[in-house]
Coordinates of C-alpha atoms in Angstrom, one line a residue:
M28 CA 113.1 94.6 108.4
A29 CA 114.5 92.3 105.6
E30 CA 116.2 93.8 102.9
H31 CA 116.6 92.4 99.2
T32 CA 119.1 93.5 96.5
T33 CA 119.5 92.3 92.9
A34 CA 122.7 93.5 90.5
P35 CA 121.8 95.9 88.2
T36 CA 121.1 94.0 85.1
D37 CA 121.7 94.5 81.1
I38 CA 119.6 97.2 79.8
A39 CA 119.0 95.1 76.4
S40 CA 118.0 92.3 78.0
S41 CA 115.5 93.3 80.6
T42 CA 113.2 95.4 78.4
S43 CA 110.7 92.7 78.2
G44 CA 110.0 92.9 74.5
I45 CA 108.8 96.8 74.5
A46 CA 112.1 97.9 72.5
T47 CA 114.5 95.7 70.6
A48 CA 118.2 95.4 71.9
A49 CA 119.2 97.3 69.5
T50 CA 117.0 100.2 70.1
A51 CA 117.5 100.0 74.2
A52 CA 121.1 100.4 73.1
T53 CA 121.0 103.9 71.3
V54 CA 118.6 105.1 74.1
A55 CA 120.9 104.1 77.6
T56 CA 122.4 107.2 78.7
A57 CA 125.6 107.4 80.9
P58 CA 125.5 106.1 84.2
A59 CA 124.7 108.9 86.7
P60 CA 127.4 110.8 88.5
A61 CA 127.9 109.7 92.1
P62 CA 126.5 112.0 94.7
A63 CA 127.8 114.5 96.4
P64 CA 129.2 113.5 99.6
Y65 CA 127.4 114.5 103.3
A66 CA 129.3 116.9 105.4
A67 CA 131.9 114.5 107.1
P68 CA 132.2 114.4 110.6
E69 CA 135.7 115.2 112.4
R70 CA 136.6 111.4 112.7
P71 CA 134.9 108.4 111.4
I72 CA 131.9 107.3 114.1
N73 CA 132.0 104.1 115.5
V74 CA 129.5 102.4 115.0
A75 CA 128.0 99.5 116.8
I76 CA 125.5 97.0 115.3
L77 CA 122.7 95.4 118.2
G78 CA 122.0 91.7 116.8
A79 CA 123.6 89.5 114.8
G80 CA 121.4 88.1 112.3
R81 CA 121.1 88.3 108.4
I82 CA 120.3 92.1 108.4
A83 CA 123.2 92.9 110.8
Q84 CA 125.5 91.0 108.6
K85 CA 124.6 93.3 105.8
M86 CA 125.5 96.5 107.9
A87 CA 129.2 94.9 108.9
T88 CA 129.9 94.4 104.6
T89 CA 128.6 98.1 104.6
L90 CA 131.0 99.5 107.7
T91 CA 134.0 97.3 106.5
L92 CA 133.6 98.4 102.5
M93 CA 133.3 102.0 104.1
A94 CA 136.5 101.8 105.8
Q95 CA 138.0 100.5 102.5
D96 CA 136.4 103.4 100.4
P97 CA 138.2 106.3 99.6
T98 CA 134.9 108.2 99.8
F99 CA 133.1 106.8 102.5
R100 CA 135.6 106.1 104.9
V101 CA 135.5 109.6 106.5
Y102 CA 131.7 108.8 107.8
A103 CA 131.9 105.7 109.9
K104 CA 134.0 102.3 110.9
P105 CA 132.9 98.9 112.1
Y106 CA 133.4 98.8 115.8
A107 CA 131.4 96.6 118.0
V108 CA 128.8 93.9 117.7
A109 CA 126.2 93.0 120.5
S110 CA 124.5 89.9 120.8
R111 CA 122.6 88.2 123.7
D112 CA 125.6 85.0 123.4
Q113 CA 128.8 85.8 123.5
A114 CA 129.9 82.8 121.2
R115 CA 127.9 84.1 118.1
A116 CA 129.1 87.6 118.7
D117 CA 132.9 86.4 118.9
E118 CA 132.2 84.5 115.6
F119 CA 130.3 87.4 114.0
A120 CA 133.2 89.8 114.9
A121 CA 136.0 87.4 113.8
Q122 CA 134.0 86.9 110.3
Y123 CA 133.9 90.7 109.6
G124 CA 136.8 91.7 111.3
I125 CA 134.8 94.1 114.1
P126 CA 137.4 95.0 117.1
V127 CA 134.6 94.7 119.7
A128 CA 132.5 91.9 120.5
Y129 CA 129.8 92.0 123.5
G130 CA 127.6 89.3 124.9
S131 CA 124.9 91.2 125.8
Y132 CA 123.4 94.6 124.8
A133 CA 124.1 96.3 128.4
Q134 CA 127.7 95.8 127.8
M135 CA 127.1 97.7 124.3
L136 CA 125.5 100.3 126.3
D137 CA 128.3 100.9 128.9
D138 CA 130.9 101.2 126.4
P139 CA 131.6 105.1 125.8
E140 CA 133.8 104.8 122.4
V141 CA 130.0 103.6 121.2
D142 CA 128.8 106.7 118.8
L143 CA 125.9 105.0 116.9
V144 CA 124.3 102.2 117.1
Y145 CA 122.1 100.2 114.5
I146 CA 119.7 98.2 115.5
A147 CA 119.0 95.1 113.6
T148 CA 116.7 93.4 115.9
P149 CA 113.0 92.3 115.2
H150 CA 110.5 95.1 114.9
S151 CA 108.8 94.2 118.3
L152 CA 111.9 95.0 120.2
H153 CA 112.9 98.2 118.2
A154 CA 111.2 100.9 120.6
G155 CA 113.1 99.3 123.7
Q156 CA 116.5 99.0 122.5
A157 CA 116.3 102.4 120.7
I158 CA 115.3 104.0 124.0
A159 CA 117.6 102.4 126.2
C160 CA 120.7 103.1 123.5
M161 CA 119.6 106.5 123.5
E162 CA 119.5 107.1 127.3
A163 CA 123.1 105.3 127.4
G164 CA 123.9 108.5 125.4
K165 CA 123.8 106.7 122.0
H166 CA 122.5 107.8 119.0
V167 CA 120.6 105.0 117.1
L168 CA 119.9 104.3 113.7
V169 CA 116.7 101.6 113.4
E170 CA 116.2 98.9 111.1
K171 CA 112.4 99.7 109.2
A172 CA 109.5 98.9 110.6
F173 CA 110.9 102.2 112.6
T174 CA 108.7 100.3 115.6
V175 CA 105.1 98.2 115.8
N176 CA 102.9 101.5 115.6
A177 CA 103.1 105.0 115.6
E178 CA 102.5 105.2 119.6
Q179 CA 105.6 103.7 120.2
A180 CA 107.4 105.9 117.1
Q181 CA 106.3 108.9 118.8
H182 CA 107.7 107.9 122.4
V183 CA 111.5 107.1 120.3
I184 CA 111.0 110.6 119.1
D185 CA 110.1 111.8 122.2
V186 CA 113.3 110.3 124.1
S187 CA 115.3 111.4 121.1
R188 CA 114.5 115.0 121.4
Q189 CA 115.0 114.9 125.3
T190 CA 118.3 113.4 125.2
G191 CA 119.3 115.0 122.1
R192 CA 120.3 112.3 120.7
L193 CA 120.1 111.6 116.9
C194 CA 117.5 108.8 116.1
A195 CA 116.6 107.7 112.1
E196 CA 114.8 105.4 110.5
A197 CA 116.9 103.1 108.3
I198 CA 115.0 102.7 105.2
W199 CA 117.5 102.6 102.9
T200 CA 115.8 103.7 99.7
R201 CA 114.6 107.5 101.6
Y202 CA 118.9 108.0 101.0
M203 CA 119.4 106.6 98.1
P204 CA 120.6 108.9 94.7
S205 CA 117.6 107.0 92.9
R206 CA 115.3 109.0 94.9
A207 CA 116.2 112.5 93.8
M208 CA 116.5 111.1 90.2
I209 CA 113.1 110.3 90.0
R210 CA 112.1 113.4 91.8
R211 CA 113.5 115.1 88.7
L212 CA 112.1 113.3 86.4
V213 CA 108.7 113.6 87.9
E214 CA 109.0 117.4 88.4
D215 CA 110.5 118.6 85.0
G216 CA 107.6 117.5 83.2
T217 CA 109.2 114.7 81.5
I218 CA 106.2 112.2 81.8
G219 CA 103.7 115.3 81.8
D220 CA 101.3 115.7 84.9
V221 CA 101.1 112.7 87.3
C222 CA 97.6 110.8 87.1
A223 CA 98.4 107.5 88.9
L224 CA 101.3 105.3 90.4
S225 CA 101.6 101.2 91.4
A226 CA 104.4 100.1 93.5
N227 CA 104.9 96.3 94.7
L228 CA 107.4 94.7 96.3
S229 CA 106.9 90.5 96.9
Y230 CA 109.0 87.3 98.2
P231 CA 108.2 83.8 99.3
T232 CA 109.5 84.0 102.8
T233 CA 107.3 82.1 105.0
H234 CA 110.2 79.8 105.9
K235 CA 111.4 82.5 108.0
Q236 CA 110.0 82.8 111.5
R237 CA 110.2 86.1 112.3
I238 CA 108.4 87.2 109.6
V239 CA 105.3 85.0 110.3
D240 CA 105.1 85.3 113.9
P241 CA 102.6 87.9 115.4
K242 CA 104.8 88.1 118.6
L243 CA 107.5 89.4 116.5
A244 CA 105.0 91.9 114.7
G245 CA 105.6 89.9 111.6
G246 CA 103.5 89.9 108.3
A247 CA 103.9 91.5 104.9
L248 CA 103.2 94.5 105.4
L249 CA 105.9 95.7 107.8
D250 CA 108.8 93.9 106.5
V251 CA 108.1 94.5 102.6
G252 CA 104.7 96.6 102.1
V253 CA 106.8 99.7 103.6
Y254 CA 108.6 99.9 100.7
P255 CA 106.1 100.4 98.1
L256 CA 104.1 102.7 100.3
N257 CA 107.6 104.6 100.6
F258 CA 108.1 104.9 97.0
I259 CA 104.6 106.2 96.3
D260 CA 105.3 108.7 99.1
M261 CA 108.6 109.7 97.9
A262 CA 108.0 109.8 94.0
I263 CA 104.9 112.2 94.4
G264 CA 106.5 114.9 97.2
C265 CA 104.0 113.7 99.9
D266 CA 107.2 114.4 102.2
G267 CA 107.3 117.8 101.2
G268 CA 104.1 118.3 102.1
G269 CA 102.6 118.3 98.7
R270 CA 99.6 116.5 98.8
S271 CA 97.7 113.9 101.1
I272 CA 95.8 111.4 101.3
A273 CA 92.1 111.8 100.9
R274 CA 91.0 108.0 101.1
M275 CA 92.3 104.9 101.3
E276 CA 91.0 101.2 100.3
T277 CA 92.9 98.5 101.6
A278 CA 92.2 94.5 101.9
M279 CA 94.7 91.8 102.8
I280 CA 94.7 88.0 103.0
P281 CA 96.2 86.2 106.4
Y282 CA 98.3 84.0 106.7
K283 CA 97.6 80.5 109.0
T284 CA 99.4 82.8 112.0
G285 CA 96.9 85.4 111.8
V286 CA 99.7 87.9 110.1
D287 CA 99.1 89.6 106.6
A288 CA 99.9 87.0 104.1
Q289 CA 99.3 89.8 101.3
S290 CA 97.5 93.1 100.7
T291 CA 96.6 95.5 98.6
T292 CA 96.2 99.4 99.5
T293 CA 94.9 102.2 97.5
L294 CA 95.5 105.5 98.0
F295 CA 93.4 108.4 96.7
Y296 CA 95.5 111.7 97.0
D297 CA 93.5 115.0 97.6
D298 CA 94.5 116.7 94.1
G299 CA 93.1 113.2 91.9
V300 CA 96.2 111.1 92.1
M301 CA 95.7 107.5 92.7
A302 CA 98.3 105.1 94.0
V303 CA 98.3 101.1 94.5
S304 CA 100.7 99.5 96.6
T305 CA 100.7 95.6 96.4
C306 CA 102.7 93.4 98.8
S307 CA 103.2 89.6 99.9
L308 CA 105.1 86.8 101.7
L309 CA 103.6 83.9 99.8
A310 CA 104.7 85.5 95.9
V311 CA 107.7 86.6 93.8
S312 CA 106.8 90.0 92.2
D313 CA 108.6 92.3 89.5
R314 CA 108.9 94.7 92.4
D315 CA 108.8 97.6 89.6
G316 CA 107.3 101.2 90.7
A317 CA 105.5 102.9 87.9
I318 CA 104.6 106.5 87.6
W319 CA 101.9 107.2 85.1
G320 CA 101.7 110.5 83.3
T321 CA 99.7 112.3 80.7
D322 CA 103.0 112.5 78.4
G323 CA 104.5 109.1 79.2
Y324 CA 105.6 107.1 82.4
L325 CA 108.2 106.0 84.0
M326 CA 109.5 102.2 85.2
C327 CA 111.4 102.0 88.3
R328 CA 112.7 98.7 88.5
N329 CA 113.1 97.2 91.8
V330 CA 111.2 99.7 94.4
N331 CA 113.8 97.9 97.1
N332 CA 116.9 98.8 95.5
V333 CA 115.7 101.0 92.0
E334 CA 118.2 99.6 89.6
R335 CA 117.1 101.6 86.8
I336 CA 114.4 104.2 85.9
D337 CA 113.3 103.6 82.0
V338 CA 111.4 106.6 80.3
Y339 CA 108.7 106.2 77.9
D340 CA 106.8 108.2 76.0
R341 CA 102.8 108.7 74.7
D342 CA 103.5 106.0 72.3
H343 CA 104.9 103.3 74.9
A344 CA 108.3 104.0 73.2
L345 CA 111.5 103.9 75.1
T346 CA 113.2 107.1 74.8
R347 CA 115.7 106.5 78.1
S348 CA 117.2 104.0 80.3
I349 CA 119.1 105.8 83.3
P350 CA 121.2 103.4 85.8
V351 CA 121.9 104.5 89.4
P352 CA 125.0 105.2 90.4
A353 CA 127.3 102.1 91.6
Q354 CA 127.0 101.5 95.3
L355 CA 128.8 99.3 98.2
T356 CA 125.7 98.2 99.2
G357 CA 123.6 100.4 99.5
Y358 CA 123.2 100.7 103.1
E359 CA 126.5 103.5 103.2
Y360 CA 124.1 106.4 102.4
E361 CA 122.4 105.9 105.3
V362 CA 125.3 105.3 107.9
A363 CA 127.0 108.5 106.1
A364 CA 123.6 110.6 106.6
C365 CA 124.0 109.5 110.1
A366 CA 127.5 110.7 110.3
S367 CA 126.7 114.0 109.2
A368 CA 123.7 114.8 111.0
I369 CA 126.0 113.5 114.3
A370 CA 128.4 116.0 113.5
A371 CA 125.9 118.7 112.8
G372 CA 124.5 118.2 116.6
S373 CA 121.3 117.1 114.9
T374 CA 118.9 114.7 116.4
E375 CA 117.1 113.7 112.8
C376 CA 118.3 113.3 109.3
P377 CA 117.1 115.4 106.6
D378 CA 116.0 112.2 104.1
M379 CA 114.1 111.1 106.9
P380 CA 113.2 113.2 109.2
H381 CA 111.4 112.5 112.2
A382 CA 107.8 113.7 111.1
D383 CA 108.1 111.2 108.0
T384 CA 109.0 108.3 109.8
L385 CA 105.8 109.0 112.2
R386 CA 103.5 110.2 109.3
M387 CA 104.0 106.4 107.5
M388 CA 104.0 104.7 110.7
Q389 CA 100.3 106.3 111.1
L390 CA 99.6 105.2 107.8
L391 CA 100.7 101.7 108.6
D392 CA 98.4 101.7 111.4
Q393 CA 95.5 102.7 109.6
I394 CA 95.9 100.1 107.0
R395 CA 96.4 97.3 109.9
E396 CA 93.1 99.2 111.7
R397 CA 91.0 98.6 108.6
W398 CA 92.0 95.0 108.7
G399 CA 91.7 94.4 112.1
L400 CA 94.8 93.3 112.7
R401 CA 96.9 94.2 116.1
Y402 CA 99.6 92.4 117.5
P403 CA 100.2 90.7 120.9
C404 CA 102.6 93.2 122.4
E405 CA 100.4 96.3 121.8

């Protein structure tokens, strides 16, 4: 559920000796244009935030900035926050200028003015809360990991279809402009035929009880491991059904609480492409995503929120350094996608349709099954 961002760095200072500052300056391209906005709803939707933790704070910041931005204010506005404690909800609402504060989740479900509920609670609570919201007539945007397992995910998706309410997974990298930028570079032959990939994401987070608690479905895989796996999936087009996993090898080191502390997973695809995903809640990593081809390779800096894409040729020379568009926080894309899908009467977002959410949850299940890791709530 946690998100981590880093401000874009200066191109010349971040090439790590592969190219000189002067060289980097010559190959740097102009910032990519802002993406075409999603089709706007007739009015901005009212968003309620379920939960008042750190990830909820980032969404509150996002909604506040969207309401002030000429491009994104047409999509959504902050309306409410729900906590299990009225004082905490009041404090949260006052801090972010949110009009309504509920001291219980039930109060939020009873409010007919709520259009979309952003669920920002631990993984173990997502399924039950999403179902309750949809049965109360609310659309939902559910933080990743979407649920604890694929069985829960299927149940949530079934309720979405039964109620006609939108249900989307809030894995922000699926909605960002960097996704299409990377795919274009892969598909236009810039690096030749793709042969292999690697992606990693690691942060020392054992001090956070939620992340190491098996009762809350903690561990590195569901917290940060979803990002390198989704990066790989998007980069080589598995989301479009172009290739499938033929074989998998995976191993993990457990934390003292029993959850996974760090792991590596190697995926072998049916067309010979190989990909390695690594994650940890113990270490600091470079967070890079690498795509290796027959004519060169791409280095995507920070798979959790790609800051720029460095293109290298066969001789390891940096030929282009492509920054991504400026963003409010990065969350604005998933909110705008939901608002547009709701206006269209859809129960899913094209950027992360139900089939992709379910497929990724099935992969996470398969990885944990190999480890023999089950959560008490399963």
